[in-house]
CSV table of C-alpha atoms in Angstrom, one decimal:
chain,number,residue,atom,x,y,z
A,1258,UNK,CA,101.5,110.9,59.0
A,1259,UNK,CA,103.3,109.9,62.1
A,1260,UNK,CA,101.8,110.3,65.5
A,1261,UNK,CA,102.7,110.7,69.1
A,1262,UNK,CA,101.6,108.8,72.2
A,1263,UNK,CA,102.2,110.5,75.5
A,1264,UNK,CA,102.2,108.2,78.6
A,1265,UNK,CA,101.2,110.0,81.7
A,1266,UNK,CA,101.6,108.5,85.2
A,1267,UNK,CA,99.6,110.0,88.0
A,1268,UNK,CA,98.8,109.6,91.7
A,1269,UNK,CA,95.6,108.0,90.7
A,1270,UNK,CA,96.1,106.2,87.5
A,1271,UNK,CA,97.7,106.3,84.1
A,1272,UNK,CA,96.5,108.1,81.0
A,1273,UNK,CA,97.5,107.8,77.4
A,1274,UNK,CA,97.3,110.9,75.1
A,1275,UNK,CA,97.5,110.4,71.4
A,1276,UNK,CA,97.7,112.8,68.5
A,1277,UNK,CA,98.7,112.9,65.0
A,1278,UNK,CA,102.1,114.5,64.0
A,1279,UNK,CA,100.4,117.9,64.1
A,1280,UNK,CA,100.0,117.4,67.7
A,1281,UNK,CA,96.9,119.9,67.9
A,1282,UNK,CA,94.0,117.5,68.4
A,1283,UNK,CA,94.3,115.1,71.2
A,1284,UNK,CA,92.5,111.9,72.4
A,1285,UNK,CA,92.8,111.1,76.2
A,1286,UNK,CA,92.4,107.5,77.2
A,1287,UNK,CA,92.3,106.4,80.8
A,1288,UNK,CA,92.4,106.1,83.7
A,1289,UNK,CA,94.3,102.7,83.4
A,1290,UNK,CA,94.8,101.3,86.9
A,1291,UNK,CA,92.5,103.9,88.4
A,1292,UNK,CA,93.2,104.7,92.1
A,1293,UNK,CA,96.9,103.4,91.9
A,1294,UNK,CA,99.9,105.5,92.0
A,1295,UNK,CA,101.5,105.2,88.6
A,1296,UNK,CA,105.1,106.4,89.1
A,1297,UNK,CA,106.1,105.7,85.5
A,1298,UNK,CA,105.0,104.3,82.2
A,1299,UNK,CA,107.5,104.0,79.5
A,1300,UNK,CA,107.7,102.3,76.1
A,1301,UNK,CA,110.5,100.1,74.5
A,1302,UNK,CA,112.5,102.2,72.0
A,1303,UNK,CA,112.8,98.8,70.1
A,1304,UNK,CA,109.2,98.1,70.0
A,1305,UNK,CA,106.9,101.1,70.7
A,1306,UNK,CA,104.0,98.7,71.2
A,1307,UNK,CA,105.7,97.3,74.3
A,1308,UNK,CA,105.0,99.5,77.3
A,1309,UNK,CA,106.0,98.9,81.0
A,1310,UNK,CA,104.2,100.5,84.0
A,1311,UNK,CA,105.2,100.7,87.5
A,1312,UNK,CA,101.9,100.6,89.6
A,1313,UNK,CA,102.0,100.9,93.4
A,1314,UNK,CA,99.9,101.6,96.4
A,1315,UNK,CA,100.3,102.2,100.1
A,1316,UNK,CA,98.0,99.3,100.8
A,1317,UNK,CA,99.0,96.8,98.2
A,1318,UNK,CA,102.5,97.5,97.5
A,1319,UNK,CA,104.4,97.2,94.0
A,1320,UNK,CA,102.8,95.7,90.8
A,1321,UNK,CA,104.4,95.8,87.4
A,1322,UNK,CA,102.3,95.9,84.3
A,1323,UNK,CA,103.1,95.2,80.7
A,1324,UNK,CA,101.4,96.1,77.6
A,1325,UNK,CA,102.2,94.3,74.2
A,1326,UNK,CA,99.7,96.5,72.2
A,1327,UNK,CA,100.6,100.0,73.0
A,1328,UNK,CA,98.5,100.3,76.2
A,1329,UNK,CA,95.0,99.0,74.9
A,1330,UNK,CA,95.5,95.9,77.2
A,1331,UNK,CA,97.8,95.2,80.1
A,1332,UNK,CA,99.0,92.2,82.0
A,1333,UNK,CA,100.7,92.1,85.3
A,1334,UNK,CA,104.2,90.8,85.4
A,1335,UNK,CA,106.7,90.0,88.1
A,1336,UNK,CA,106.9,92.1,91.1
A,1337,UNK,CA,109.4,90.4,93.2
A,1338,UNK,CA,112.1,93.0,93.8
A,1339,UNK,CA,114.6,91.5,96.3
A,1340,UNK,CA,117.9,93.0,97.3
A,1341,UNK,CA,120.7,90.6,96.6
A,1342,UNK,CA,122.4,89.3,99.8
A,1343,UNK,CA,122.4,91.4,103.0
A,1344,UNK,CA,120.3,94.4,102.4
A,1345,UNK,CA,122.8,96.5,104.5
A,1346,UNK,CA,122.0,99.9,106.1
A,1347,UNK,CA,122.0,103.5,105.0
A,1348,UNK,CA,121.5,106.6,107.0
A,1349,UNK,CA,118.0,107.6,108.1
A,1350,UNK,CA,117.1,111.4,108.3
A,1351,UNK,CA,118.2,111.4,111.8
A,1352,UNK,CA,121.7,110.1,111.0
A,1353,UNK,CA,121.0,106.7,112.5
A,1354,UNK,CA,121.5,103.5,110.4
A,1355,UNK,CA,118.4,102.1,108.7
A,1356,UNK,CA,118.0,98.9,106.9
A,1357,UNK,CA,117.5,99.0,103.1
A,1358,UNK,CA,113.8,98.3,102.6
A,1359,UNK,CA,112.1,98.0,99.2
A,1360,UNK,CA,109.2,100.5,98.8
A,1361,UNK,CA,108.4,101.1,95.0
A,1362,UNK,CA,109.8,101.4,91.6
A,1363,UNK,CA,110.2,105.1,90.6
A,1364,UNK,CA,111.6,104.8,87.1
A,1365,UNK,CA,111.7,102.2,84.3
A,1366,UNK,CA,114.3,102.5,81.4
A,1367,UNK,CA,113.7,99.9,78.7
A,1368,UNK,CA,116.8,98.7,76.8
A,1369,UNK,CA,117.5,100.6,73.5
A,1370,UNK,CA,117.4,97.4,71.5
A,1371,UNK,CA,115.8,94.7,73.3
A,1372,UNK,CA,112.0,94.9,74.3
A,1373,UNK,CA,112.3,92.3,77.0
A,1374,UNK,CA,115.2,94.1,78.8
A,1375,UNK,CA,114.3,96.9,81.2
A,1376,UNK,CA,116.1,98.5,84.0
A,1377,UNK,CA,114.1,99.6,87.1
A,1378,UNK,CA,115.1,102.3,89.7
A,1379,UNK,CA,113.8,101.5,93.1
A,1380,UNK,CA,113.2,103.3,96.5
A,1381,UNK,CA,115.1,102.4,98.7
A,1382,UNK,CA,117.9,103.0,96.2
A,1383,UNK,CA,118.8,100.2,93.9
A,1384,UNK,CA,118.7,99.2,90.2
A,1385,UNK,CA,117.0,96.0,89.0
A,1386,UNK,CA,116.9,94.5,85.6
A,1387,UNK,CA,114.7,92.0,83.7
A,1388,UNK,CA,115.6,90.2,80.5
A,1389,UNK,CA,112.3,88.3,80.1
A,1390,UNK,CA,109.8,91.2,79.8
A,1391,UNK,CA,109.4,91.8,83.3
A,1392,UNK,CA,108.5,88.3,84.7
A,1393,UNK,CA,111.8,88.2,86.8
A,1394,UNK,CA,113.7,91.1,88.2
A,1395,UNK,CA,117.3,90.9,89.5
A,1396,UNK,CA,119.2,93.5,91.3
A,1397,UNK,CA,122.5,94.7,90.0
A,1398,UNK,CA,124.0,94.9,93.5
A,1399,UNK,CA,127.2,96.7,92.7
A,1400,UNK,CA,125.5,100.1,93.0
A,1401,UNK,CA,123.8,99.5,96.4
A,1402,UNK,CA,126.8,97.9,97.9
A,1403,UNK,CA,129.1,100.8,96.8
A,1404,UNK,CA,131.5,101.6,99.6
A,1405,UNK,CA,129.6,104.9,100.1
A,1406,UNK,CA,126.2,103.2,100.5
A,1407,UNK,CA,126.2,103.3,104.2
A,1408,UNK,CA,126.4,107.2,103.9
A,1409,UNK,CA,123.4,107.6,101.6
A,1410,UNK,CA,120.5,109.5,103.1
A,1411,UNK,CA,116.9,109.9,101.8
A,1412,UNK,CA,115.7,113.1,100.2
A,1413,UNK,CA,112.3,114.5,101.3
A,1414,UNK,CA,110.7,112.2,98.8
A,1415,UNK,CA,112.5,109.0,99.9
A,1416,UNK,CA,115.8,107.4,99.0
A,1417,UNK,CA,114.8,106.8,95.4
A,1418,UNK,CA,116.7,105.8,92.3
A,1419,UNK,CA,114.8,108.1,89.8
A,1420,UNK,CA,116.9,108.5,86.8
A,1421,UNK,CA,118.5,105.9,84.5
A,1422,UNK,CA,120.2,107.0,81.3
A,1423,UNK,CA,121.6,104.3,78.8
A,1424,UNK,CA,124.4,105.4,76.7
A,1425,UNK,CA,123.5,104.7,73.1
A,1426,UNK,CA,127.2,104.7,72.0
A,1427,UNK,CA,128.8,102.7,74.8
A,1428,UNK,CA,126.2,100.0,75.7
A,1429,UNK,CA,128.0,99.0,78.9
A,1430,UNK,CA,127.7,102.6,80.1
A,1431,UNK,CA,124.8,103.8,82.2
A,1432,UNK,CA,124.1,106.7,84.4
A,1433,UNK,CA,121.7,106.8,87.4
A,1434,UNK,CA,120.9,109.5,90.0
A,1435,UNK,CA,119.6,108.9,93.6
A,1436,UNK,CA,118.1,111.3,96.0
A,1437,UNK,CA,120.0,112.2,98.0
A,1438,UNK,CA,123.1,110.3,97.1
A,1439,UNK,CA,124.0,111.8,93.9
A,1440,UNK,CA,125.0,110.6,90.3
A,1441,UNK,CA,126.7,107.4,89.5
A,1442,UNK,CA,128.2,105.8,86.5
A,1443,UNK,CA,128.9,102.3,85.4
A,1444,UNK,CA,131.1,101.4,82.5
A,1445,UNK,CA,130.6,97.6,82.7
A,1446,UNK,CA,126.9,97.2,82.3
A,1447,UNK,CA,126.2,97.7,86.0
A,1448,UNK,CA,128.7,95.5,87.7
A,1449,UNK,CA,130.7,98.3,89.2
A,1450,UNK,CA,129.7,101.9,89.8
A,1451,UNK,CA,131.5,105.3,90.6
A,1452,UNK,CA,130.1,108.5,92.1
A,1453,UNK,CA,130.3,111.2,89.5
A,1454,UNK,CA,129.5,114.2,91.6
A,1455,UNK,CA,132.8,116.3,91.4
A,1456,UNK,CA,132.0,119.8,91.0
A,1457,UNK,CA,128.6,119.7,92.6
A,1458,UNK,CA,128.4,122.0,95.7
A,1459,UNK,CA,125.4,121.6,97.9
A,1460,UNK,CA,125.0,124.0,100.8
A,1461,UNK,CA,122.6,121.7,102.6
A,1462,UNK,CA,125.3,119.1,103.4
A,1463,UNK,CA,128.2,119.6,105.9
A,1464,UNK,CA,130.9,119.1,103.2
A,1465,UNK,CA,129.3,120.9,100.3
A,1466,UNK,CA,131.6,119.1,97.7
A,1467,UNK,CA,131.4,115.6,99.3
A,1468,UNK,CA,131.7,112.6,97.0
A,1469,UNK,CA,128.1,111.6,97.8
A,1470,UNK,CA,125.1,113.2,99.5
A,1471,UNK,CA,123.9,115.5,96.8
A,1472,UNK,CA,120.3,115.8,96.0
A,1473,UNK,CA,120.4,115.3,92.3
A,1474,UNK,CA,116.9,115.7,90.8
A,1475,UNK,CA,117.4,114.7,87.3
A,1476,UNK,CA,119.9,114.1,84.6
A,1477,UNK,CA,119.5,114.4,80.8
A,1478,UNK,CA,121.6,113.6,77.8
A,1479,UNK,CA,121.4,114.0,74.1
A,1480,UNK,CA,121.9,110.7,72.3
A,1481,UNK,CA,124.2,112.2,69.8
A,1482,UNK,CA,126.5,113.4,72.5
A,1483,UNK,CA,126.5,111.0,75.3
A,1484,UNK,CA,129.5,112.5,77.1
A,1485,UNK,CA,127.5,115.7,77.7
A,1486,UNK,CA,125.1,115.6,80.6
A,1487,UNK,CA,122.8,118.1,82.2
A,1488,UNK,CA,121.6,118.0,85.7
A,1489,UNK,CA,118.9,119.7,87.6
A,1490,UNK,CA,120.1,119.5,91.2
A,1491,UNK,CA,118.1,120.4,94.2
A,1492,UNK,CA,119.5,123.8,93.7
A,1493,UNK,CA,121.7,124.4,90.7
A,1494,UNK,CA,121.5,123.6,87.0
A,1495,UNK,CA,124.8,121.8,86.1
A,1496,UNK,CA,126.5,120.4,83.1
A,1497,UNK,CA,129.4,118.0,82.6
A,1498,UNK,CA,131.2,117.6,79.2
A,1499,UNK,CA,133.2,114.6,80.3
A,1500,UNK,CA,130.6,111.8,81.1
A,1501,UNK,CA,130.0,113.1,84.6
A,1502,UNK,CA,133.7,113.2,85.8
A,1503,UNK,CA,133.4,117.1,86.5
A,1504,UNK,CA,130.4,119.3,86.6
A,1505,UNK,CA,130.1,123.1,86.3
A,1506,UNK,CA,127.1,125.3,87.0
A,1507,UNK,CA,125.1,126.7,84.1
A,1508,UNK,CA,122.2,128.4,86.1
A,1509,UNK,CA,123.1,131.7,84.8
A,1510,UNK,CA,120.3,134.0,84.5
A,1511,UNK,CA,117.4,131.7,85.7
A,1512,UNK,CA,114.9,133.5,88.0
A,1513,UNK,CA,115.5,130.4,90.3
A,1514,UNK,CA,117.9,127.4,90.0
A,1515,UNK,CA,115.7,125.2,92.0
A,1516,UNK,CA,113.7,122.7,90.1
A,1517,UNK,CA,113.0,119.1,89.2
A,1518,UNK,CA,113.0,118.1,85.4
A,1519,UNK,CA,115.5,118.9,82.9
A,1520,UNK,CA,115.3,117.9,79.1
A,1521,UNK,CA,117.4,118.3,75.9
A,1522,UNK,CA,115.8,119.2,72.5
A,1523,UNK,CA,115.7,116.2,70.2
A,1524,UNK,CA,117.6,117.8,67.3
A,1525,UNK,CA,119.6,120.5,69.1
A,1526,UNK,CA,122.0,119.1,71.6
A,1527,UNK,CA,122.8,122.5,73.1
A,1528,UNK,CA,119.1,123.5,73.7
A,1529,UNK,CA,118.0,122.6,77.2
A,1530,UNK,CA,114.7,123.1,79.0
A,1531,UNK,CA,114.1,123.4,82.7
A,1532,UNK,CA,111.2,124.6,84.8
A,1533,UNK,CA,112.4,127.0,87.6
A,1534,UNK,CA,110.6,126.4,91.0
A,1535,UNK,CA,110.8,129.3,93.6
A,1536,UNK,CA,112.6,127.2,96.4
A,1537,UNK,CA,112.9,123.9,98.2
A,1538,UNK,CA,110.3,125.1,100.8
A,1539,UNK,CA,108.1,126.6,98.3
A,1540,UNK,CA,107.4,124.1,95.5
A,1541,UNK,CA,105.8,126.3,92.9
A,1542,UNK,CA,106.9,128.7,90.1
A,1543,UNK,CA,108.4,132.2,91.1
A,1544,UNK,CA,105.8,134.9,90.9
A,1545,UNK,CA,102.9,132.4,90.2
A,1546,UNK,CA,104.0,132.2,86.6
A,1547,UNK,CA,104.5,129.0,85.1
A,1548,UNK,CA,107.5,129.3,82.9
A,1549,UNK,CA,109.7,126.8,80.9
A,1550,UNK,CA,113.1,128.2,80.4
A,1551,UNK,CA,115.1,127.4,77.3
A,1552,UNK,CA,118.8,127.7,76.8
A,1553,UNK,CA,119.9,127.4,73.2
A,1554,UNK,CA,123.5,127.5,74.0
A,1555,UNK,CA,123.9,124.8,76.4
A,1556,UNK,CA,123.2,126.7,79.7
A,1557,UNK,CA,123.9,130.1,81.4
A,1558,UNK,CA,121.7,132.1,79.0
A,1559,UNK,CA,118.0,131.4,79.3
A,1560,UNK,CA,114.9,132.7,77.9
A,1561,UNK,CA,111.3,132.2,79.4
A,1562,UNK,CA,108.8,130.3,77.3
A,1563,UNK,CA,105.3,131.6,78.4
A,1564,UNK,CA,102.9,131.6,75.5
A,1565,UNK,CA,100.0,129.4,76.4
A,1566,UNK,CA,101.1,128.8,80.0
A,1567,UNK,CA,99.4,130.4,82.8
A,1568,UNK,CA,101.2,133.7,83.8
A,1569,UNK,CA,99.2,134.4,87.1
A,1570,UNK,CA,98.1,132.6,90.2
A,1571,UNK,CA,99.8,129.4,89.2
A,1572,UNK,CA,101.2,127.4,92.1
A,1573,UNK,CA,101.8,123.8,90.7
A,1574,UNK,CA,105.0,122.0,90.6
A,1575,UNK,CA,106.4,119.8,87.7
A,1576,UNK,CA,108.0,116.7,89.1
A,1577,UNK,CA,111.4,115.2,87.9
A,1578,UNK,CA,110.0,112.5,85.6
A,1579,UNK,CA,107.3,114.8,84.2
A,1580,UNK,CA,108.9,116.3,81.2
A,1581,UNK,CA,109.7,114.7,77.8
A,1582,UNK,CA,110.5,115.5,74.3
A,1583,UNK,CA,109.4,113.8,71.1
A,1584,UNK,CA,111.7,113.3,68.0
A,1585,UNK,CA,109.5,114.9,65.4
A,1586,UNK,CA,110.5,118.0,63.6
A,1587,UNK,CA,109.8,120.5,65.1
A,1588,UNK,CA,110.5,118.9,68.4
A,1589,UNK,CA,107.6,118.5,70.7
A,1590,UNK,CA,107.9,119.1,74.4
A,1591,UNK,CA,105.6,117.8,77.1
A,1592,UNK,CA,105.2,118.3,80.7
A,1593,UNK,CA,102.7,117.5,83.5
A,1594,UNK,CA,102.0,119.3,86.8
A,1595,UNK,CA,101.1,118.5,90.2
A,1596,UNK,CA,97.7,120.3,89.4
A,1597,UNK,CA,96.9,117.6,86.8
A,1598,UNK,CA,97.6,119.6,83.7
A,1599,UNK,CA,99.7,118.2,80.8
A,1600,UNK,CA,101.0,120.8,78.5
A,1601,UNK,CA,102.5,120.3,75.2
A,1602,UNK,CA,104.4,122.3,72.6
A,1603,UNK,CA,104.7,121.2,68.9
A,1604,UNK,CA,107.3,124.0,68.2
A,1605,UNK,CA,110.1,123.4,70.5
A,1606,UNK,CA,108.6,125.4,73.4
A,1607,UNK,CA,107.8,128.7,71.6
A,1608,UNK,CA,103.9,127.9,72.2
A,1609,UNK,CA,102.0,125.7,74.6
A,1610,UNK,CA,98.7,124.1,74.8
A,1611,UNK,CA,97.0,122.2,77.5
A,1612,UNK,CA,96.4,118.8,76.3
A,1613,UNK,CA,94.3,117.9,79.3
A,1614,UNK,CA,93.7,119.9,82.4
A,1615,UNK,CA,92.1,118.1,85.2
A,1616,UNK,CA,94.0,114.8,85.8
A,1617,UNK,CA,95.2,113.7,89.1
A,1618,UNK,CA,98.6,115.0,90.1
A,1619,UNK,CA,101.1,114.2,87.4
A,1620,UNK,CA,104.1,112.1,88.4
A,1621,UNK,CA,105.7,111.2,85.1
A,1622,UNK,CA,105.4,112.0,81.4
A,1623,UNK,CA,106.8,110.1,78.6
A,1624,UNK,CA,106.4,110.3,74.8
A,1625,UNK,CA,106.7,108.0,71.9
A,1626,UNK,CA,106.7,108.7,68.2
A,1627,UNK,CA,104.5,106.3,66.3
A,1628,UNK,CA,105.0,105.2,62.6
B,241,UNK,CA,83.8,63.6,101.4
B,242,UNK,CA,84.5,66.6,99.4
B,243,UNK,CA,85.8,69.6,101.2
B,244,UNK,CA,83.6,72.8,101.0
B,245,UNK,CA,85.0,75.6,98.8
B,246,UNK,CA,86.5,78.4,100.8
B,247,UNK,CA,85.1,81.9,100.1
B,248,UNK,CA,87.4,84.8,99.8
B,249,UNK,CA,86.3,88.5,99.4
B,250,UNK,CA,89.0,90.8,97.9
B,251,UNK,CA,89.1,94.6,98.2
B,252,UNK,CA,88.0,96.2,94.8
B,253,UNK,CA,91.5,97.0,93.6
B,254,UNK,CA,92.8,93.5,94.1
B,255,UNK,CA,89.6,92.2,92.3
B,256,UNK,CA,90.6,94.4,89.4
B,257,UNK,CA,94.2,93.2,89.4
B,258,UNK,CA,93.2,89.5,89.5
B,259,UNK,CA,90.4,90.1,86.9
B,260,UNK,CA,87.6,88.7,89.2
B,261,UNK,CA,84.3,89.9,90.1
B,262,UNK,CA,82.4,88.9,93.3
B,263,UNK,CA,83.7,86.3,95.7
B,264,UNK,CA,86.6,84.0,94.9
B,265,UNK,CA,86.0,80.3,95.6
B,266,UNK,CA,89.0,78.3,96.6
B,267,UNK,CA,89.6,74.5,96.9
B,268,UNK,CA,92.3,73.9,99.5
B,269,UNK,CA,94.1,70.9,100.5
B,270,UNK,CA,92.8,68.6,103.3
B,271,UNK,CA,93.8,69.6,106.9
B,272,UNK,CA,93.1,72.6,109.1
B,273,UNK,CA,92.0,75.7,107.2
B,274,UNK,CA,94.4,78.4,108.1
B,275,UNK,CA,95.2,81.9,106.8
B,276,UNK,CA,98.4,80.7,105.2
B,277,UNK,CA,96.6,77.9,103.5
B,278,UNK,CA,93.9,80.2,102.1
B,279,UNK,CA,96.4,82.8,101.0
B,280,UNK,CA,98.7,80.1,99.4
B,281,UNK,CA,95.8,78.9,97.4
B,282,UNK,CA,94.6,82.3,96.4
B,283,UNK,CA,98.2,83.4,95.3
B,284,UNK,CA,98.5,80.0,93.5
B,285,UNK,CA,95.4,80.8,91.6
B,286,UNK,CA,96.1,84.4,91.0
B,287,UNK,CA,99.9,84.9,91.0
B,288,UNK,CA,99.5,88.6,90.3
B,289,UNK,CA,98.3,88.9,93.9
B,290,UNK,CA,101.7,87.9,95.2
B,291,UNK,CA,103.2,90.6,97.4
B,292,UNK,CA,100.0,92.7,97.5
B,293,UNK,CA,98.5,91.2,100.6
B,294,UNK,CA,101.6,89.8,102.4
B,295,UNK,CA,105.3,90.3,101.8
B,296,UNK,CA,106.7,87.9,99.2
B,297,UNK,CA,109.9,87.2,101.2
B,298,UNK,CA,108.6,87.1,104.9
B,299,UNK,CA,105.0,86.2,104.4
B,300,UNK,CA,104.0,89.0,106.8
B,301,UNK,CA,100.7,90.8,106.3
B,302,UNK,CA,101.2,94.1,104.7
B,303,UNK,CA,100.6,97.0,107.0
B,304,UNK,CA,97.4,98.2,105.7
B,305,UNK,CA,95.7,94.9,105.1
B,306,UNK,CA,93.3,93.5,107.4
B,307,UNK,CA,91.7,90.0,107.6
B,308,UNK,CA,88.1,89.6,108.8
B,309,UNK,CA,85.7,86.7,109.2
B,310,UNK,CA,82.7,86.0,111.2
B,311,UNK,CA,82.7,89.5,112.5
B,312,UNK,CA,86.1,89.0,114.1
B,313,UNK,CA,89.4,90.8,113.3
B,314,UNK,CA,91.8,87.9,112.5
B,315,UNK,CA,94.6,90.3,111.3
B,316,UNK,CA,97.1,89.5,114.1
B,317,UNK,CA,96.2,85.8,114.6
B,318,UNK,CA,99.0,83.5,113.6
B,319,UNK,CA,98.8,82.6,109.9
B,320,UNK,CA,98.7,79.0,111.1
B,321,UNK,CA,96.0,79.2,113.4
B,322,UNK,CA,92.7,77.4,112.2
B,323,UNK,CA,90.2,80.0,110.8
B,324,UNK,CA,86.6,79.9,112.1
B,325,UNK,CA,84.7,76.7,111.4
B,326,UNK,CA,82.1,78.6,109.4
B,327,UNK,CA,84.9,79.9,107.0
B,328,UNK,CA,86.2,76.3,106.7
B,329,UNK,CA,82.8,75.1,106.1
B,330,UNK,CA,82.4,77.6,103.3
B,331,UNK,CA,79.4,79.3,105.1
B,332,UNK,CA,81.1,82.6,105.8
B,333,UNK,CA,83.7,84.4,103.7
B,334,UNK,CA,87.4,85.3,104.6
B,335,UNK,CA,87.6,89.0,104.1
B,336,UNK,CA,90.8,90.6,102.8
B,337,UNK,CA,90.4,94.4,103.6
B,338,UNK,CA,92.3,97.5,102.7
B,339,UNK,CA,92.5,99.3,106.1
B,340,UNK,CA,91.1,102.7,106.5
B,341,UNK,CA,94.0,104.9,106.2
B,342,UNK,CA,95.0,108.2,104.8
B,343,UNK,CA,92.5,111.2,104.4
């Protein structure tokens, strides 16, 4: 029977949760790297035993870890993240120019077919790549040096490149999202990039439909329809049917269209999940009820999923990288909260159970299906 | 004459990262024993520590790292200033400290 492995990054270490395909009984392993901020842990689609982890600390900076045995043992790999050439300047919160300065890696996206190739999204925003299993990281500078770069400004969480999506059909195409610059696409393997923010409207910026400046929180894509993208923006849930060239709003009847993660069902490309959060100044669920909302029709019409989730006095948040789906049937959905709970659903979101309740604040959740 | 082994104490997180327990003993080249010499030797032996104590590009001490020895704060000394004689003699350790910060 196949099983699943959930990789959880928290503010104070990483945890590995495993279960068989029924996904009822869980083993919790960790903390790995106790005390360190683990922004992201992700496995290679080409080799599930190969994991990469971003380990960081305000004291000691950025460390990268790699496991070749599914997280039982880890080895530090290269942590030299240098911007190529002149780092340049972007806008600071107060509108003054500020030099690009590397702070940490937010997101790791292993190649779909080569375990040694990984993309890494950095704060301050840039994308790096390794082709030797993490020993050496090289920037793809075409993104950071885009002519709009000097106009990028950080969001409240920093100027982070937090989302990387690889197109399984067109291998040279890749999407990234940056807070608070917006979404970008490359069609040539990362050499050149174009902003893909047309149709986004953000009331928080002076020109609400500007080319850049949008606080995109997360992008999601179903691999069978890579031209269809879903977006949770700061406010607004959005959809593109043309690889990001244009966007339209699909918030519909959500109780709030503010939120962070967004995910697509593994087998139903029109089934989408979000976690509405009350507002940008109140980072907790509306009415103190933790509800995942599901649309089965690609947006606009949403249903609350509540069974097994706290429906009173719940004031946690779910961060942008903290939701994942597995590819079993029925599809499993997982998310982690800032209160340290990791919830799982083995039936596409109809019912939920806490896998573990008292971890440190959860930064990221990924899931692997094991043979 | 054999140069004494330089003693270095790391904070717990960096001991874990380097896979060491207790003090680290370093053999350093002849010449004045400086912070730079000690950290170069430390990072040479434990490459996973590169970037965790000082910036990999500039060599500058990370903001929340401190260097102490012989009850002195040497954090803001020149990296090329000689360390205290007792450190050079292997009688006292060179302490790498994670600064008190946060809540």
